[in-house]
CSV table of C-alpha atoms in Angstrom, one decimal:
chain,number,residue,atom,x,y,z
H,27,MET,CA,-118.4,44.1,-39.7
H,28,ALA,CA,-115.1,43.3,-40.7
H,29,GLU,CA,-113.2,44.7,-43.4
H,30,GLU,CA,-111.0,42.3,-46.3
H,31,LYS,CA,-108.2,43.2,-46.8
H,32,GLN,CA,-106.8,42.8,-50.4
H,33,ASN,CA,-103.8,40.4,-51.0
H,34,ASN,CA,-101.1,42.8,-53.1
H,35,GLN,CA,-97.9,43.2,-52.5
H,36,ASP,CA,-97.7,45.0,-49.2
H,37,ASN,CA,-99.8,42.4,-47.8
H,38,ILE,CA,-97.5,39.8,-47.7
H,39,GLU,CA,-95.4,39.0,-44.8
H,40,ILE,CA,-92.2,38.1,-46.0
H,41,THR,CA,-89.1,36.7,-43.0
H,42,PRO,CA,-85.9,37.3,-43.0
H,43,GLY,CA,-83.6,34.9,-44.1
H,44,SER,CA,-85.9,33.8,-46.7
H,45,LYS,CA,-84.8,34.1,-50.4
H,46,GLU,CA,-87.5,36.6,-50.7
H,47,PHE,CA,-86.6,39.1,-48.7
H,48,GLY,CA,-82.8,39.1,-50.3
H,49,LYS,CA,-85.2,41.1,-53.3
H,50,MET,CA,-86.4,44.2,-50.4
H,51,VAL,CA,-84.9,47.4,-50.2
H,52,PHE,CA,-86.0,50.3,-47.8
H,53,ARG,CA,-87.2,53.3,-49.8
H,54,LEU,CA,-85.9,56.4,-47.7
H,55,ASN,CA,-89.7,58.7,-48.1
H,56,ASN,CA,-86.8,61.7,-48.8
H,57,PRO,CA,-83.9,62.7,-50.9
H,58,VAL,CA,-81.1,62.1,-48.1
H,59,ASN,CA,-78.8,65.7,-48.4
H,60,ALA,CA,-76.8,67.9,-46.1
H,61,GLU,CA,-79.8,68.9,-43.0
H,62,ASN,CA,-81.8,65.5,-42.8
H,63,VAL,CA,-79.2,62.9,-43.2
H,64,ALA,CA,-78.1,62.9,-39.5
H,65,ILE,CA,-81.0,61.2,-39.1
H,66,LEU,CA,-79.6,57.8,-40.9
H,67,ASN,CA,-77.5,58.2,-38.3
H,68,TYR,CA,-76.4,53.8,-36.6
H,69,ASN,CA,-75.1,52.5,-33.8
H,70,GLY,CA,-73.1,55.4,-32.8
H,71,ALA,CA,-71.6,55.4,-37.3
H,72,GLU,CA,-72.4,59.1,-39.5
H,73,LEU,CA,-73.4,58.8,-42.9
H,74,GLU,CA,-70.3,60.4,-45.4
H,75,GLU,CA,-70.6,61.2,-48.1
H,76,ILE,CA,-68.2,58.9,-50.5
H,77,GLN,CA,-68.9,60.6,-54.0
H,78,GLU,CA,-71.7,62.9,-55.0
H,79,GLY,CA,-75.2,61.9,-54.3
H,80,VAL,CA,-73.6,59.0,-52.5
H,81,TYR,CA,-73.4,58.1,-48.3
H,82,ALA,CA,-72.3,55.0,-46.9
H,83,GLN,CA,-71.7,54.2,-42.9
H,84,PRO,CA,-70.7,51.0,-41.2
H,85,ALA,CA,-73.6,48.7,-40.6
H,86,PHE,CA,-71.0,46.0,-38.9
H,87,VAL,CA,-67.1,45.0,-39.1
H,88,SER,CA,-65.4,42.1,-37.8
H,89,ASP,CA,-63.0,40.2,-38.8
H,90,ASP,CA,-64.3,38.5,-41.7
H,91,PHE,CA,-67.0,40.4,-42.6
H,92,ASN,CA,-66.6,43.7,-42.8
H,93,LEU,CA,-71.6,45.3,-43.9
H,94,PHE,CA,-71.5,49.0,-44.7
H,95,PHE,CA,-75.1,51.1,-45.0
H,96,VAL,CA,-74.6,53.3,-49.0
H,97,VAL,CA,-77.7,55.4,-49.3
H,98,THR,CA,-78.0,56.8,-52.5
H,99,GLN,CA,-80.0,57.3,-55.5
H,100,LEU,CA,-80.7,53.6,-56.9
H,101,ILE,CA,-84.2,53.2,-59.3
H,102,GLY,CA,-84.8,56.0,-60.3
H,103,ASP,CA,-85.8,58.7,-58.4
H,104,ASP,CA,-86.0,56.5,-55.1
H,105,TRP,CA,-83.2,57.2,-52.3
H,106,ILE,CA,-82.0,53.7,-51.6
H,107,VAL,CA,-81.1,52.3,-48.7
H,108,ALA,CA,-78.7,49.3,-49.4
H,109,PHE,CA,-75.6,47.4,-48.6
H,110,SER,CA,-71.8,46.7,-49.8
H,111,LYS,CA,-69.8,44.4,-48.4
H,112,ALA,CA,-66.7,46.3,-47.4
H,113,THR,CA,-62.9,45.5,-47.6
H,114,ILE,CA,-60.8,46.7,-45.2
H,115,GLU,CA,-56.7,46.8,-44.6
H,116,ASN,CA,-54.8,48.6,-41.9
H,117,GLY,CA,-57.6,48.6,-39.5
H,118,ASN,CA,-59.0,51.0,-40.7
H,119,GLU,CA,-58.3,51.9,-44.6
H,120,ILE,CA,-61.6,50.8,-46.7
H,121,THR,CA,-59.6,49.5,-49.9
H,122,ASP,CA,-62.6,48.3,-51.9
H,123,LEU,CA,-67.0,48.1,-51.2
H,124,SER,CA,-68.6,46.4,-53.5
H,125,ASP,CA,-71.7,46.8,-55.7
H,126,PRO,CA,-74.7,47.7,-54.1
H,127,LEU,CA,-76.7,44.2,-52.6
H,128,PRO,CA,-80.5,45.3,-52.0
H,129,THR,CA,-81.3,46.0,-48.0
H,130,GLY,CA,-83.3,42.8,-47.3
H,131,GLU,CA,-79.6,40.6,-49.5
H,132,GLY,CA,-77.9,42.9,-47.1
H,133,LEU,CA,-79.6,41.3,-44.0
H,134,ASN,CA,-79.8,38.5,-45.1
H,135,LEU,CA,-75.9,37.7,-45.7
H,136,LEU,CA,-75.5,39.8,-41.2
H,137,GLY,CA,-77.5,37.2,-39.9
H,138,GLN,CA,-75.7,34.5,-41.5
H,139,VAL,CA,-72.9,36.2,-39.4
H,140,SER,CA,-74.9,37.5,-36.5
H,141,ALA,CA,-78.3,37.3,-36.1
H,142,ASP,CA,-78.8,39.6,-33.6
H,143,ASP,CA,-76.8,42.1,-35.5
H,144,ALA,CA,-78.5,41.4,-37.8
H,145,ASN,CA,-81.9,41.5,-35.9
H,146,ASN,CA,-80.9,45.4,-34.2
H,147,LEU,CA,-80.3,46.5,-37.9
H,148,LEU,CA,-84.1,45.5,-38.5
H,149,SER,CA,-85.2,47.1,-35.9
H,150,TYR,CA,-82.8,50.3,-37.1
H,151,PHE,CA,-85.6,50.0,-40.0
H,152,GLY,CA,-88.6,49.1,-38.5
H,153,THR,CA,-88.1,52.8,-36.7
H,154,LEU,CA,-87.5,54.0,-39.4
H,155,ALA,CA,-90.4,53.2,-40.9
H,156,ASP,CA,-92.6,53.7,-38.1
H,157,ALA,CA,-91.4,56.9,-38.3
H,158,LYS,CA,-92.9,57.5,-41.4
H,159,ARG,CA,-89.0,57.9,-43.1
H,160,GLY,CA,-88.9,55.3,-44.9
H,161,GLU,CA,-90.8,51.7,-46.1
H,162,TRP,CA,-90.3,48.7,-46.8
H,163,ARG,CA,-90.5,47.5,-51.1
H,164,LEU,CA,-91.2,44.1,-53.0
H,165,ILE,CA,-88.5,44.6,-55.9
H,166,GLU,CA,-88.9,41.7,-58.9
């Protein structure tokens, strides 16, 4: 006999690119520290602590759109992988980071610039979820 699934927040499928996906965040299951920060490396880049308890690394860099991971405690005690739009001058000087964007919103923005790169990042988050390092959450 098949089990019936309850319809709740965890069972809703939200499509990348949709308005609802823009409200999704990726919550890490453990706090980030010097011992485990390397597990979050993406595409050869490493997270760097830019201030106490705030880590950043490039996710996508181009001539006209730059997106960085920002990992910190954003919602209560939860460690969240968010995104920030970056201003880069003189080829490699980061002169400004925007306020953090929900993970889904950052992926949606990137999808408008480069669908392939957005899909690669989505796969990265899928790998982290499969390894039980984090999970997607819908924020209200």
